[in-house]
Amino acid sequence: MDVPFLRIEDTGEVLQLRPDVTTVGRGGDVDIRLDDATVSRLHAELVRRGPYVYAVDLGLSRNGTRVNGRPIARRVLENGDVLSFGSARCRVGGLPEDDIQDTVELRRAAAPDLTRRELDVLTALCRPALTNEAFVTPATAREIARGLVVTEAAVKQHLLRLYQKFRIPEGPNRRTRLANEVIELGVVRPLPATEGDEGDR
């Protein structure tokens, strides 16, 4: 019987995930303890929901949580994904081999409800990443404001609400982490590279 587990790369230790929520960190009262100075006392949670497992960064560490090298706030995991809590690395296993489309739909369903204007802001934020093969820095608040013909202050207010909705903790590269999360969840879609910049005026 397959049971979701985490394999700690440094030690090879295999630890089964709890049926509901498994806490990960450096403290003595977590379910999976990682003896690494870059790991917070309570760093992240692994949440089981049906056959799926979410990794949720709790925003309590400046070193963050990554899945396959990408910073995350929350993400549905697949077999073989490598989770980095600070510099401590673990690999997840024991998950059902599902149709990737089911996983994509689940990720999209995990996204919070958004207003039309918030979706416009996210699309403008991610436009540089979605129209280039290599990931580039997402749009700045000024660039978003110019594209949507609104004030920069209004864009910043929208971004603050979006950080809260997507649970993006304070820290460096917050716009990049938000862009990564919404692209991962499928909230915004790739745009044609030839699309004109209609909103620049």
PDB file of C-alpha atoms in Angstrom:
ATOM      1  CA  MET A   1       0.000   0.000   0.000  1.00  0.00           C
ATOM      2  CA  ASP A   2       1.397   3.356  -1.066  1.00  0.00           C
ATOM      3  CA  VAL A   3       1.575   5.918   1.718  1.00  0.00           C
ATOM      4  CA  PRO A   4       2.922   9.442   1.018  1.00  0.00           C
ATOM      5  CA  PHE A   5       6.377   9.883   2.500  1.00  0.00           C
ATOM      6  CA  LEU A   6       9.312  12.269   2.631  1.00  0.00           C
ATOM      7  CA  ARG A   7      12.888  11.029   2.170  1.00  0.00           C
ATOM      8  CA  ILE A   8      15.525  13.262   3.766  1.00  0.00           C
ATOM      9  CA  GLU A   9      18.414  13.425   1.303  1.00  0.00           C
ATOM     10  CA  ASP A  10      21.220  13.937   3.847  1.00  0.00           C
ATOM     11  CA  THR A  11      20.342  10.889   5.936  1.00  0.00           C
ATOM     12  CA  GLY A  12      18.195   8.763   3.616  1.00  0.00           C
ATOM     13  CA  GLU A  13      15.600   8.560   6.408  1.00  0.00           C
ATOM     14  CA  VAL A  14      12.068   7.913   5.151  1.00  0.00           C
ATOM     15  CA  LEU A  15       9.192   9.425   7.139  1.00  0.00           C
ATOM     16  CA  GLN A  16       5.514   8.816   6.422  1.00  0.00           C
ATOM     17  CA  LEU A  17       3.201  11.808   6.209  1.00  0.00           C
ATOM     18  CA  ARG A  18       0.354  12.108   8.669  1.00  0.00           C
ATOM     19  CA  PRO A  19      -3.224  11.595   7.414  1.00  0.00           C
ATOM     20  CA  ASP A  20      -4.000  15.314   7.776  1.00  0.00           C
ATOM     21  CA  VAL A  21      -1.171  17.815   8.346  1.00  0.00           C
ATOM     22  CA  THR A  22       2.549  17.081   8.745  1.00  0.00           C
ATOM     23  CA  THR A  23       4.643  19.920  10.181  1.00  0.00           C
ATOM     24  CA  VAL A  24       8.257  20.368   9.078  1.00  0.00           C
ATOM     25  CA  GLY A  25      10.926  22.407  10.832  1.00  0.00           C
ATOM     26  CA  ARG A  26      13.870  22.530  13.217  1.00  0.00           C
ATOM     27  CA  GLY A  27      11.876  22.720  16.465  1.00  0.00           C
ATOM     28  CA  GLY A  28      11.408  19.836  18.840  1.00  0.00           C
ATOM     29  CA  ASP A  29       7.627  19.626  18.491  1.00  0.00           C
ATOM     30  CA  VAL A  30       7.312  19.253  14.691  1.00  0.00           C
ATOM     31  CA  ASP A  31       6.443  15.992  12.936  1.00  0.00           C
ATOM     32  CA  ILE A  32       9.502  15.992  10.662  1.00  0.00           C
ATOM     33  CA  ARG A  33      12.549  17.538  12.289  1.00  0.00           C
ATOM     34  CA  LEU A  34      15.394  18.818  10.092  1.00  0.00           C
ATOM     35  CA  ASP A  35      18.617  19.590  11.931  1.00  0.00           C
ATOM     36  CA  ASP A  36      19.730  22.483   9.736  1.00  0.00           C
ATOM     37  CA  ALA A  37      20.374  26.093  10.760  1.00  0.00           C
ATOM     38  CA  THR A  38      18.648  27.409   7.596  1.00  0.00           C
ATOM     39  CA  VAL A  39      15.379  25.722   8.608  1.00  0.00           C
ATOM     40  CA  SER A  40      12.903  27.594  10.832  1.00  0.00           C
ATOM     41  CA  ARG A  41      11.579  26.018  14.008  1.00  0.00           C
ATOM     42  CA  LEU A  42       8.196  25.711  12.265  1.00  0.00           C
ATOM     43  CA  HIS A  43       8.981  26.036   8.573  1.00  0.00           C
ATOM     44  CA  ALA A  44       6.236  24.432   6.461  1.00  0.00           C
ATOM     45  CA  GLU A  45       3.256  22.108   6.415  1.00  0.00           C
ATOM     46  CA  LEU A  46       2.474  19.174   4.158  1.00  0.00           C
ATOM     47  CA  VAL A  47      -1.305  18.903   3.897  1.00  0.00           C
ATOM     48  CA  ARG A  48      -3.000  15.716   2.663  1.00  0.00           C
ATOM     49  CA  ARG A  49      -6.313  16.234   0.902  1.00  0.00           C
ATOM     50  CA  GLY A  50      -7.703  13.031  -0.587  1.00  0.00           C
ATOM     51  CA  PRO A  51      -4.972  11.495  -2.750  1.00  0.00           C
ATOM     52  CA  TYR A  52      -3.121  14.806  -3.028  1.00  0.00           C
ATOM     53  CA  VAL A  53      -0.480  16.520  -0.890  1.00  0.00           C
ATOM     54  CA  TYR A  54       0.093  20.288  -0.693  1.00  0.00           C
ATOM     55  CA  ALA A  55       3.325  21.888   0.439  1.00  0.00           C
ATOM     56  CA  VAL A  56       2.544  25.130   2.293  1.00  0.00           C
ATOM     57  CA  ASP A  57       5.283  27.583   3.255  1.00  0.00           C
ATOM     58  CA  LEU A  58       4.366  29.298   6.526  1.00  0.00           C
ATOM     59  CA  GLY A  59       6.268  32.484   5.795  1.00  0.00           C
ATOM     60  CA  LEU A  60       8.302  32.193   8.982  1.00  0.00           C
ATOM     61  CA  SER A  61      11.736  31.834   7.378  1.00  0.00           C
ATOM     62  CA  ARG A  62      13.777  34.189   5.253  1.00  0.00           C
ATOM     63  CA  ASN A  63      15.101  31.095   3.441  1.00  0.00           C
ATOM     64  CA  GLY A  64      11.653  29.991   2.266  1.00  0.00           C
ATOM     65  CA  THR A  65      10.460  26.729   0.751  1.00  0.00           C
ATOM     66  CA  ARG A  66      11.184  25.569  -2.789  1.00  0.00           C
ATOM     67  CA  VAL A  67       9.795  22.784  -4.958  1.00  0.00           C
ATOM     68  CA  ASN A  68      12.192  21.656  -7.675  1.00  0.00           C
ATOM     69  CA  GLY A  69      14.195  24.834  -7.120  1.00  0.00           C
ATOM     70  CA  ARG A  70      11.270  27.267  -7.416  1.00  0.00           C
ATOM     71  CA  PRO A  71      10.056  29.336  -4.437  1.00  0.00           C
ATOM     72  CA  ILE A  72       6.488  28.486  -3.473  1.00  0.00           C
ATOM     73  CA  ALA A  73       3.793  29.669  -1.107  1.00  0.00           C
ATOM     74  CA  ARG A  74       1.573  26.662  -1.735  1.00  0.00           C
ATOM     75  CA  ARG A  75       1.797  23.885  -4.300  1.00  0.00           C
ATOM     76  CA  VAL A  76       0.317  20.480  -5.061  1.00  0.00           C
ATOM     77  CA  LEU A  77       3.119  17.907  -5.095  1.00  0.00           C
ATOM     78  CA  GLU A  78       3.864  15.112  -7.544  1.00  0.00           C
ATOM     79  CA  ASN A  79       5.918  11.955  -7.063  1.00  0.00           C
ATOM     80  CA  GLY A  80       9.629  12.699  -7.108  1.00  0.00           C
ATOM     81  CA  ASP A  81       9.331  16.426  -6.391  1.00  0.00           C
ATOM     82  CA  VAL A  82      12.327  17.774  -4.457  1.00  0.00           C
ATOM     83  CA  LEU A  83      11.405  20.042  -1.555  1.00  0.00           C
ATOM     84  CA  SER A  84      13.988  22.437  -0.146  1.00  0.00           C
ATOM     85  CA  PHE A  85      13.344  23.861   3.302  1.00  0.00           C
ATOM     86  CA  GLY A  86      16.125  26.421   3.495  1.00  0.00           C
ATOM     87  CA  SER A  87      19.077  24.328   2.315  1.00  0.00           C
ATOM     88  CA  ALA A  88      17.700  21.018   3.635  1.00  0.00           C
ATOM     89  CA  ARG A  89      16.499  18.847   0.752  1.00  0.00           C
ATOM     90  CA  CYS A  90      13.842  16.120   0.790  1.00  0.00           C
ATOM     91  CA  ARG A  91      12.086  14.102  -1.889  1.00  0.00           C
ATOM     92  CA  VAL A  92       8.394  13.221  -1.804  1.00  0.00           C
ATOM     93  CA  GLY A  93       7.138   9.771  -2.798  1.00  0.00           C
ATOM     94  CA  GLY A  94       4.241   7.387  -2.416  1.00  0.00           C
ATOM     95  CA  LEU A  95       1.810   9.649  -4.270  1.00  0.00           C
ATOM     96  CA  PRO A  96      -0.622   8.253  -6.863  1.00  0.00           C
ATOM     97  CA  GLU A  97       0.440   8.544 -10.484  1.00  0.00           C
ATOM     98  CA  ASP A  98      -2.359  10.771 -11.774  1.00  0.00           C
ATOM     99  CA  ASP A  99      -3.154  12.335 -15.093  1.00  0.00           C
ATOM    100  CA  ILE A 100      -1.200  15.597 -15.120  1.00  0.00           C
ATOM    101  CA  GLN A 101      -4.338  17.446 -16.266  1.00  0.00           C
ATOM    102  CA  ASP A 102      -6.101  16.427 -13.060  1.00  0.00           C
ATOM    103  CA  THR A 103      -3.230  17.948 -11.074  1.00  0.00           C
ATOM    104  CA  VAL A 104      -3.333  21.143 -13.132  1.00  0.00           C
ATOM    105  CA  GLU A 105      -7.077  21.453 -12.524  1.00  0.00           C
ATOM    106  CA  LEU A 106      -6.590  20.844  -8.792  1.00  0.00           C
ATOM    107  CA  ARG A 107      -3.945  23.575  -8.664  1.00  0.00           C
ATOM    108  CA  ARG A 108      -6.282  25.966 -10.443  1.00  0.00           C
ATOM    109  CA  ALA A 109      -9.088  25.102  -8.025  1.00  0.00           C
ATOM    110  CA  ALA A 110      -6.753  25.923  -5.118  1.00  0.00           C
ATOM    111  CA  ALA A 111      -6.439  29.526  -6.298  1.00  0.00           C
ATOM    112  CA  PRO A 112      -8.383  32.149  -4.318  1.00  0.00           C
ATOM    113  CA  ASP A 113     -11.344  34.043  -5.778  1.00  0.00           C
ATOM    114  CA  LEU A 114     -10.196  37.127  -7.693  1.00  0.00           C
ATOM    115  CA  THR A 115     -11.877  40.271  -8.925  1.00  0.00           C
ATOM    116  CA  ARG A 116     -11.577  41.140 -12.599  1.00  0.00           C
ATOM    117  CA  ARG A 117      -9.162  43.984 -11.792  1.00  0.00           C
ATOM    118  CA  GLU A 118      -6.983  41.682  -9.653  1.00  0.00           C
ATOM    119  CA  LEU A 119      -6.814  39.262 -12.579  1.00  0.00           C
ATOM    120  CA  ASP A 120      -5.826  42.156 -14.863  1.00  0.00           C
ATOM    121  CA  VAL A 121      -3.032  43.101 -12.437  1.00  0.00           C
ATOM    122  CA  LEU A 122      -1.773  39.495 -12.286  1.00  0.00           C
ATOM    123  CA  THR A 123      -1.808  39.190 -16.072  1.00  0.00           C
ATOM    124  CA  ALA A 124       0.166  42.425 -16.416  1.00  0.00           C
ATOM    125  CA  LEU A 125       2.555  41.326 -13.649  1.00  0.00           C
ATOM    126  CA  CYS A 126       3.304  38.011 -15.362  1.00  0.00           C
ATOM    127  CA  ARG A 127       3.371  39.289 -18.961  1.00  0.00           C
ATOM    128  CA  PRO A 128       7.216  39.428 -19.162  1.00  0.00           C
ATOM    129  CA  ALA A 129       7.479  35.837 -17.905  1.00  0.00           C
ATOM    130  CA  LEU A 130       4.738  34.513 -20.177  1.00  0.00           C
ATOM    131  CA  THR A 131       6.068  36.021 -23.383  1.00  0.00           C
ATOM    132  CA  ASN A 132       9.702  34.915 -23.004  1.00  0.00           C
ATOM    133  CA  GLU A 133      11.210  31.437 -23.053  1.00  0.00           C
ATOM    134  CA  ALA A 134      13.485  32.242 -20.132  1.00  0.00           C
ATOM    135  CA  PHE A 135      11.932  33.595 -16.947  1.00  0.00           C
ATOM    136  CA  VAL A 136      12.543  37.300 -16.561  1.00  0.00           C
ATOM    137  CA  THR A 137      11.697  39.736 -13.785  1.00  0.00           C
ATOM    138  CA  PRO A 138       7.932  40.356 -13.565  1.00  0.00           C
ATOM    139  CA  ALA A 139       6.552  43.799 -14.340  1.00  0.00           C
ATOM    140  CA  THR A 140       6.998  46.583 -11.795  1.00  0.00           C
ATOM    141  CA  ALA A 141       4.066  48.423 -10.211  1.00  0.00           C
ATOM    142  CA  ARG A 142       4.831  51.399 -12.476  1.00  0.00           C
ATOM    143  CA  GLU A 143       4.780  49.238 -15.608  1.00  0.00           C
ATOM    144  CA  ILE A 144       1.511  47.589 -14.532  1.00  0.00           C
ATOM    145  CA  ALA A 145      -0.048  51.002 -13.829  1.00  0.00           C
ATOM    146  CA  ARG A 146       0.990  52.312 -17.259  1.00  0.00           C
ATOM    147  CA  GLY A 147      -0.385  49.220 -19.009  1.00  0.00           C
ATOM    148  CA  LEU A 148      -3.735  49.329 -17.162  1.00  0.00           C
ATOM    149  CA  VAL A 149      -4.009  53.149 -17.201  1.00  0.00           C
ATOM    150  CA  VAL A 150      -4.386  53.404 -13.423  1.00  0.00           C
ATOM    151  CA  THR A 151      -2.296  54.977 -10.678  1.00  0.00           C
ATOM    152  CA  GLU A 152       0.771  53.253  -9.297  1.00  0.00           C
ATOM    153  CA  ALA A 153      -0.731  53.586  -5.795  1.00  0.00           C
ATOM    154  CA  ALA A 154      -3.816  51.643  -6.903  1.00  0.00           C
ATOM    155  CA  VAL A 155      -1.630  48.870  -8.330  1.00  0.00           C
ATOM    156  CA  LYS A 156       0.327  48.656  -5.081  1.00  0.00           C
ATOM    157  CA  GLN A 157      -2.932  48.271  -3.126  1.00  0.00           C
ATOM    158  CA  HIS A 158      -4.028  45.467  -5.453  1.00  0.00           C
ATOM    159  CA  LEU A 159      -0.633  43.767  -5.059  1.00  0.00           C
ATOM    160  CA  LEU A 160      -0.897  43.936  -1.255  1.00  0.00           C
ATOM    161  CA  ARG A 161      -4.288  42.201  -1.384  1.00  0.00           C
ATOM    162  CA  LEU A 162      -2.949  39.622  -3.836  1.00  0.00           C
ATOM    163  CA  TYR A 163       0.019  38.844  -1.564  1.00  0.00           C
ATOM    164  CA  GLN A 164      -2.494  38.116   1.199  1.00  0.00           C
ATOM    165  CA  LYS A 165      -4.834  36.062  -0.993  1.00  0.00           C
ATOM    166  CA  PHE A 166      -1.992  33.881  -2.302  1.00  0.00           C
ATOM    167  CA  ARG A 167      -0.254  33.776   1.095  1.00  0.00           C
ATOM    168  CA  ILE A 168       3.016  35.270  -0.185  1.00  0.00           C
ATOM    169  CA  PRO A 169       5.006  36.217   2.930  1.00  0.00           C
ATOM    170  CA  GLU A 170       6.986  39.436   3.210  1.00  0.00           C
ATOM    171  CA  GLY A 171      10.591  39.270   2.086  1.00  0.00           C
ATOM    172  CA  PRO A 172      12.791  39.713  -0.981  1.00  0.00           C
ATOM    173  CA  ASN A 173      11.497  39.025  -4.494  1.00  0.00           C
ATOM    174  CA  ARG A 174       7.882  39.138  -3.364  1.00  0.00           C
ATOM    175  CA  ARG A 175       6.594  40.063  -6.845  1.00  0.00           C
ATOM    176  CA  THR A 176       8.575  37.183  -8.358  1.00  0.00           C
ATOM    177  CA  ARG A 177       7.191  34.736  -5.804  1.00  0.00           C
ATOM    178  CA  LEU A 178       3.644  35.930  -6.545  1.00  0.00           C
ATOM    179  CA  ALA A 179       4.227  35.541 -10.298  1.00  0.00           C
ATOM    180  CA  ASN A 180       5.645  32.024  -9.794  1.00  0.00           C
ATOM    181  CA  GLU A 181       2.632  31.034  -7.708  1.00  0.00           C
ATOM    182  CA  VAL A 182      -0.064  32.287 -10.083  1.00  0.00           C
ATOM    183  CA  ILE A 183       1.680  30.732 -13.110  1.00  0.00           C
ATOM    184  CA  GLU A 184       2.058  27.452 -11.219  1.00  0.00           C
ATOM    185  CA  LEU A 185      -1.626  27.486 -10.302  1.00  0.00           C
ATOM    186  CA  GLY A 186      -2.616  28.210 -13.909  1.00  0.00           C
ATOM    187  CA  VAL A 187      -4.362  31.461 -12.939  1.00  0.00           C
ATOM    188  CA  VAL A 188      -2.801  33.224 -15.927  1.00  0.00           C
ATOM    189  CA  ARG A 189      -2.088  31.665 -19.295  1.00  0.00           C
ATOM    190  CA  PRO A 190       0.825  32.107 -21.726  1.00  0.00           C
ATOM    191  CA  LEU A 191       0.323  34.976 -24.155  1.00  0.00           C
ATOM    192  CA  PRO A 192       1.318  35.046 -27.837  1.00  0.00           C
ATOM    193  CA  ALA A 193       4.794  36.516 -28.193  1.00  0.00           C
ATOM    194  CA  THR A 194       3.529  38.768 -31.007  1.00  0.00           C
ATOM    195  CA  GLU A 195       0.705  40.333 -29.000  1.00  0.00           C
ATOM    196  CA  GLY A 196       0.688  44.115 -29.225  1.00  0.00           C
ATOM    197  CA  ASP A 197       1.046  46.439 -26.256  1.00  0.00           C
ATOM    198  CA  GLU A 198      -2.397  48.010 -26.565  1.00  0.00           C
ATOM    199  CA  GLY A 199      -2.409  49.500 -23.071  1.00  0.00           C
ATOM    200  CA  ASP A 200       0.852  51.468 -23.284  1.00  0.00           C
ATOM    201  CA  ARG A 201      -0.861  54.777 -24.058  1.00  0.00           C
TER     202      ARG A 201
END
